[in-house]
Amino acid sequence: MEGTREDVLKAVFDWVADYGATNIFWLTGHPGVGKSAIAASLVEKLRDTARLGSGCFFQRERSNAMTTSALWRTIAYGLARQYPTLRKHLIATLEADEALLTTVSIEKLFRKLIHEPLVAFEEAGGKDTVVVVVIDALDECGGFDGQHSNQRIKLMQTLKIWSTLPNRFKLVVTSRAEPDIVHLFSAVEHESFEILSGKMVQSKSSEDIQKFLEYHLGQIAARSQGGLAPDWPGSQIKTWLTRLAAGLFIWVDTAVRFMRQREPQEQLNRILGGASMGGLSALYSSILGASFVEPTEKVLESFRRIVGGIILAKEPLAASSLSHLCSANHSVLSHIRNGLQSVMDSGEAFRFSHQSFVDFLLNSAECRPGFLINLQRQKRYMTLGCFRVMKQHLKFNICDITSSYERNNEITGLERQVKERILPHVTYSSYYWADHLAEATFDLEISEKIEYFMENQFLYWLEVLSLTERVNLGTSMIVRLIEWLRNGNQDDKLARDMKNFTAAFGNMISQSVPHIYLSALPFSPRIAEVSKKYIKGYPQTIRIETGGQENWPAIQNVIMGHTSSVNSVAFSPDGTRIVSGSSDKTIRVWDAETAEMVAGPFEGHTSFVKSVAFSPDGTRIVSGSLDKTIRVWDAKTAEMMVAGPFEGHTDHVSSVTFSPDGTRIVSGSLDKTIRVWDAETTQTVSGLFERRPEDEISIAFSPNETRIVPNSQDKNKHLWRTTASRFLASIFMYIISRHIDPERLDFQLSVAIFQSYLEAARWMDARSQL
């Protein structure tokens, strides 16, 4: 409201005008003090003065919409629109590196789209320009995972880098003082402003709230057409309400909305009647008590399901969709929405106006048991709701397509048919059932719904994805299904085949719905579970009599993303990720099931990356390069974990690996040495192992970490003791691969050798050849 929070806005604008001030401003305070309203006012005023670079707002319940990668892309777009010099630099950057359009690396997005363009802008003559970026509700980044969210962890690291930018590039962050955020700001220079509430409330905050009350209560009185006195409810009550608000703008805003909802004096009396409890919890309890008088258990159950659905929805839902997903009729839905008007946004979609109400509903110490939301139970209901909707509405040829000769985008009127036949609750269920399933614990009823879906509706679901252009979601959704089944020790054979089917025919399915049945199904391998389950239901489709595939292709995924040759790959210890090193000087991490990049590119090497390996616990990656260095990276954030790089080799590093306990790294180089390094300090702890053949290919530790065996392109195989750099023995063969038996601590080495034919050899105890 105009004329309020002027002290906060003045503090921010004084900081903006101070070129010598640090470039981060942290506005903090308890939930409900008005941080988001201040952020919105700040964005508007900065836009009016042409100083706004961009403004972004996090919402916990919409964590799918504003992700950390979307944040920096949105900010980059705002900067590009505002500043032509920046725009040119960003366009050149995107043209030079198309991977920026799809990368999930928060660090790379920040560096390439924000940090480097702003530095270039400064160098190109922008030294007199002040650019301000506003990020509101940082504490709501990461959804319900909060500070444990990987997205939020990665964002914190990029915010720390912002502090290294020139002071003219200013960042305003609003948030609650949660531990990880406090830790972030304790590590960087910044200006801060805390809006106090409760017993510590500042007089200026109380004055602003009194001003807010005077204005809005005056409006209520004016609309009563003489039913209320112009100064209703009197100065004493206004002062009392101001004290009850205790600096919380959300309290007074919700109270005013509650009074407007019905007869104002009665609503006011209800607020005052529950005032002895104090704070937002008391207000929210009063609202629930007044809106749902002596509710039956049936009403409370509907309340919990509907409100749980609003909280857990992956995107805001309209009444019809919420009704179908929560099995609630429209009269019950309207009753609950009317009761919650004062805490909900207006508009078609159901959305709570402030996170503090959601927090209240989830807190057993504050919320009455009948209204308390058991999040795990509601996750189960939402999962069942998605499968129930799909069971009711998915069907063969859902849009009545009459010809298989045209692609989807060539069919006249198909867009209208899709809108009429595939209603919003059907698309929501088809897009998000896997997200809800991943959040739900194993349950026999859910398992039965899944079994029906897999055995009867899989192809119909693919129709919806094809018609709504979302086939790209299919494989990753089925991967989550497989994980859920495995966690419950259920048979995942059909689910795995569904994944193969979607991956193999995804391109075809995305172009033509009829060819799910006319091409994909009949051309599936005969032994494929999908084919065996579904082919008998379509007797009129073609049959492959001879020459058909017996099995799915051995190649499960072709992973693309590097811009030059791939020199090294390795699986993570749990088999879910693949790390790759390339001649494009980068390392990337991929989801082994979906082939999507989940981390990277890891950038830092100045020449080809020749070798990569995961640490035994899967949290780190080691890389060796032709730049003669070794680097250790965080496997999730793509940041170097140690001061590194590890330097000491005088020629190309051709092989690296971790010791079984993850504390050491062994490397082989074309400088004819092997070195063992401390993985934390980068110091050499053993070596040099100098009796080396030329052209080292790969190296392995023994399971007890006392021995190292290198692999080379000559016919010599040497064995070394790690603790004393002592040479133990040799074998004379042409070796192309080696493996140390993990079951034998006395050291058995199995190798494959290539002479005029392939054969296997085992070298036992480094003394005898079998």
mmCIF file of N, CA and C in Angstrom, residues 31-32 198 244-246 248 250-252 254-255 270-290 355-368:
data_model
loop_
_atom_site.group_PDB
_atom_site.id
_atom_site.type_symbol
_atom_site.label_atom_id
_atom_site.label_comp_id
_atom_site.label_asym_id
_atom_site.label_seq_id
_atom_site.Cartn_x
_atom_site.Cartn_y
_atom_site.Cartn_z
ATOM 1 N N PRO A 31 7.772 -14.886 8.673
ATOM 2 C CA PRO A 31 6.680 -14.985 7.709
ATOM 3 C C PRO A 31 5.582 -13.981 8.025
ATOM 4 N N GLY A 32 5.116 -13.283 6.986
ATOM 5 C CA GLY A 32 3.996 -12.383 7.154
ATOM 6 C C GLY A 32 4.332 -10.934 7.396
ATOM 7 N N GLY A 198 6.451 -9.365 16.397
ATOM 8 C CA GLY A 198 6.251 -9.868 17.749
ATOM 9 C C GLY A 198 6.580 -8.803 18.779
ATOM 10 N N LEU A 244 -2.346 -6.654 18.021
ATOM 11 C CA LEU A 244 -2.481 -8.079 17.710
ATOM 12 C C LEU A 244 -1.653 -8.451 16.478
ATOM 13 N N ALA A 245 -1.596 -7.555 15.506
ATOM 14 C CA ALA A 245 -0.830 -7.840 14.285
ATOM 15 C C ALA A 245 0.650 -8.008 14.585
ATOM 16 N N ALA A 246 1.168 -7.283 15.567
ATOM 17 C CA ALA A 246 2.560 -7.415 16.023
ATOM 18 C C ALA A 246 3.560 -7.330 14.873
ATOM 19 N N LEU A 248 3.011 -7.963 11.692
ATOM 20 C CA LEU A 248 2.771 -8.896 10.592
ATOM 21 C C LEU A 248 1.714 -8.336 9.639
ATOM 22 N N ILE A 250 0.687 -9.697 6.974
ATOM 23 C CA ILE A 250 -0.195 -10.767 6.515
ATOM 24 C C ILE A 250 -1.335 -10.968 7.508
ATOM 25 N N TRP A 251 -1.077 -10.702 8.797
ATOM 26 C CA TRP A 251 -2.135 -10.832 9.808
ATOM 27 C C TRP A 251 -3.239 -9.829 9.534
ATOM 28 N N VAL A 252 -2.865 -8.578 9.400
ATOM 29 C CA VAL A 252 -3.874 -7.538 9.233
ATOM 30 C C VAL A 252 -4.557 -7.649 7.872
ATOM 31 N N THR A 254 -5.103 -10.473 6.188
ATOM 32 C CA THR A 254 -6.021 -11.601 6.286
ATOM 33 C C THR A 254 -7.242 -11.233 7.131
ATOM 34 N N ALA A 255 -7.014 -10.495 8.220
ATOM 35 C CA ALA A 255 -8.126 -10.077 9.073
ATOM 36 C C ALA A 255 -9.112 -9.194 8.302
ATOM 37 N N ARG A 270 -15.365 -12.367 16.055
ATOM 38 C CA ARG A 270 -14.716 -13.690 16.049
ATOM 39 C C ARG A 270 -13.195 -13.548 16.154
ATOM 40 N N ILE A 271 -12.650 -12.565 15.465
ATOM 41 C CA ILE A 271 -11.202 -12.330 15.544
ATOM 42 C C ILE A 271 -10.806 -11.963 16.964
ATOM 43 N N LEU A 272 -11.564 -11.028 17.561
ATOM 44 C CA LEU A 272 -11.247 -10.572 18.907
ATOM 45 C C LEU A 272 -11.462 -11.684 19.933
ATOM 46 N N GLY A 273 -12.411 -12.578 19.639
ATOM 47 C CA GLY A 273 -12.675 -13.681 20.556
ATOM 48 C C GLY A 273 -11.537 -14.671 20.637
ATOM 49 N N GLY A 274 -10.763 -14.798 19.562
ATOM 50 C CA GLY A 274 -9.625 -15.733 19.577
ATOM 51 C C GLY A 274 -8.302 -15.047 19.785
ATOM 52 N N ALA A 275 -8.352 -13.747 20.140
ATOM 53 C CA ALA A 275 -7.130 -12.950 20.211
ATOM 54 C C ALA A 275 -6.200 -13.356 21.332
ATOM 55 N N SER A 276 -6.754 -14.022 22.371
ATOM 56 C CA SER A 276 -5.907 -14.358 23.524
ATOM 57 C C SER A 276 -4.768 -15.294 23.148
ATOM 58 N N MET A 277 -4.958 -16.071 22.073
ATOM 59 C CA MET A 277 -3.898 -16.999 21.642
ATOM 60 C C MET A 277 -2.718 -16.250 21.026
ATOM 61 N N GLY A 278 -2.994 -15.145 20.350
ATOM 62 C CA GLY A 278 -1.934 -14.330 19.778
ATOM 63 C C GLY A 278 -1.383 -14.854 18.466
ATOM 64 N N GLY A 279 -0.925 -13.937 17.592
ATOM 65 C CA GLY A 279 -0.198 -14.287 16.374
ATOM 66 C C GLY A 279 -1.056 -14.824 15.249
ATOM 67 N N LEU A 280 -0.363 -15.204 14.182
ATOM 68 C CA LEU A 280 -1.040 -15.728 12.993
ATOM 69 C C LEU A 280 -1.819 -17.001 13.282
ATOM 70 N N SER A 281 -1.278 -17.877 14.110
ATOM 71 C CA SER A 281 -1.955 -19.139 14.405
ATOM 72 C C SER A 281 -3.334 -18.889 14.996
ATOM 73 N N ALA A 282 -3.417 -17.897 15.892
ATOM 74 C CA ALA A 282 -4.708 -17.557 16.493
ATOM 75 C C ALA A 282 -5.680 -17.058 15.439
ATOM 76 N N LEU A 283 -5.187 -16.213 14.528
ATOM 77 C CA LEU A 283 -6.044 -15.684 13.473
ATOM 78 C C LEU A 283 -6.528 -16.803 12.559
ATOM 79 N N TYR A 284 -5.609 -17.656 12.136
ATOM 80 C CA TYR A 284 -5.997 -18.752 11.251
ATOM 81 C C TYR A 284 -6.967 -19.705 11.947
ATOM 82 N N SER A 285 -6.756 -19.962 13.228
ATOM 83 C CA SER A 285 -7.686 -20.811 13.977
ATOM 84 C C SER A 285 -9.065 -20.180 14.048
ATOM 85 N N SER A 286 -9.104 -18.855 14.253
ATOM 86 C CA SER A 286 -10.381 -18.139 14.307
ATOM 87 C C SER A 286 -11.105 -18.229 12.964
ATOM 88 N N ILE A 287 -10.359 -18.079 11.877
ATOM 89 C CA ILE A 287 -10.951 -18.153 10.535
ATOM 90 C C ILE A 287 -11.546 -19.532 10.291
ATOM 91 N N LEU A 288 -10.813 -20.579 10.631
ATOM 92 C CA LEU A 288 -11.322 -21.943 10.431
ATOM 93 C C LEU A 288 -12.543 -22.192 11.307
ATOM 94 N N GLY A 289 -12.463 -21.739 12.558
ATOM 95 C CA GLY A 289 -13.582 -21.953 13.464
ATOM 96 C C GLY A 289 -14.841 -21.221 13.024
ATOM 97 N N ALA A 290 -14.680 -20.003 12.488
ATOM 98 C CA ALA A 290 -15.835 -19.221 12.038
ATOM 99 C C ALA A 290 -16.397 -19.732 10.719
ATOM 100 N N GLN A 355 2.309 -18.446 2.243
ATOM 101 C CA GLN A 355 2.875 -19.712 2.681
ATOM 102 C C GLN A 355 2.639 -19.957 4.175
ATOM 103 N N SER A 356 2.463 -18.899 4.956
ATOM 104 C CA SER A 356 2.290 -19.087 6.405
ATOM 105 C C SER A 356 1.032 -19.883 6.722
ATOM 106 N N PHE A 357 -0.008 -19.781 5.879
ATOM 107 C CA PHE A 357 -1.225 -20.568 6.131
ATOM 108 C C PHE A 357 -0.960 -22.047 5.872
ATOM 109 N N VAL A 358 -0.198 -22.333 4.821
ATOM 110 C CA VAL A 358 0.183 -23.723 4.556
ATOM 111 C C VAL A 358 1.022 -24.274 5.713
ATOM 112 N N ASP A 359 1.979 -23.483 6.182
ATOM 113 C CA ASP A 359 2.800 -23.905 7.322
ATOM 114 C C ASP A 359 1.924 -24.210 8.538
ATOM 115 N N PHE A 360 0.922 -23.364 8.767
ATOM 116 C CA PHE A 360 -0.003 -23.561 9.887
ATOM 117 C C PHE A 360 -0.745 -24.889 9.759
ATOM 118 N N LEU A 361 -1.251 -25.179 8.569
ATOM 119 C CA LEU A 361 -2.020 -26.409 8.346
ATOM 120 C C LEU A 361 -1.179 -27.672 8.504
ATOM 121 N N LEU A 362 0.116 -27.553 8.348
ATOM 122 C CA LEU A 362 1.012 -28.709 8.442
ATOM 123 C C LEU A 362 1.612 -28.869 9.836
ATOM 124 N N ASN A 363 1.335 -27.922 10.720
ATOM 125 C CA ASN A 363 1.973 -27.896 12.041
ATOM 126 C C ASN A 363 1.009 -28.437 13.099
ATOM 127 N N SER A 364 1.292 -29.619 13.604
ATOM 128 C CA SER A 364 0.399 -30.265 14.579
ATOM 129 C C SER A 364 0.350 -29.521 15.906
ATOM 130 N N ALA A 365 1.353 -28.688 16.194
ATOM 131 C CA ALA A 365 1.367 -27.937 17.448
ATOM 132 C C ALA A 365 0.454 -26.719 17.391
ATOM 133 N N GLU A 366 0.052 -26.303 16.178
ATOM 134 C CA GLU A 366 -0.747 -25.091 16.034
ATOM 135 C C GLU A 366 -2.142 -25.351 15.485
ATOM 136 N N CYS A 367 -2.260 -26.297 14.560
ATOM 137 C CA CYS A 367 -3.531 -26.517 13.865
ATOM 138 C C CYS A 367 -4.367 -27.589 14.570
ATOM 139 N N ARG A 368 -5.662 -27.339 14.666
ATOM 140 C CA ARG A 368 -6.564 -28.322 15.263
ATOM 141 C C ARG A 368 -6.522 -29.622 14.485
#
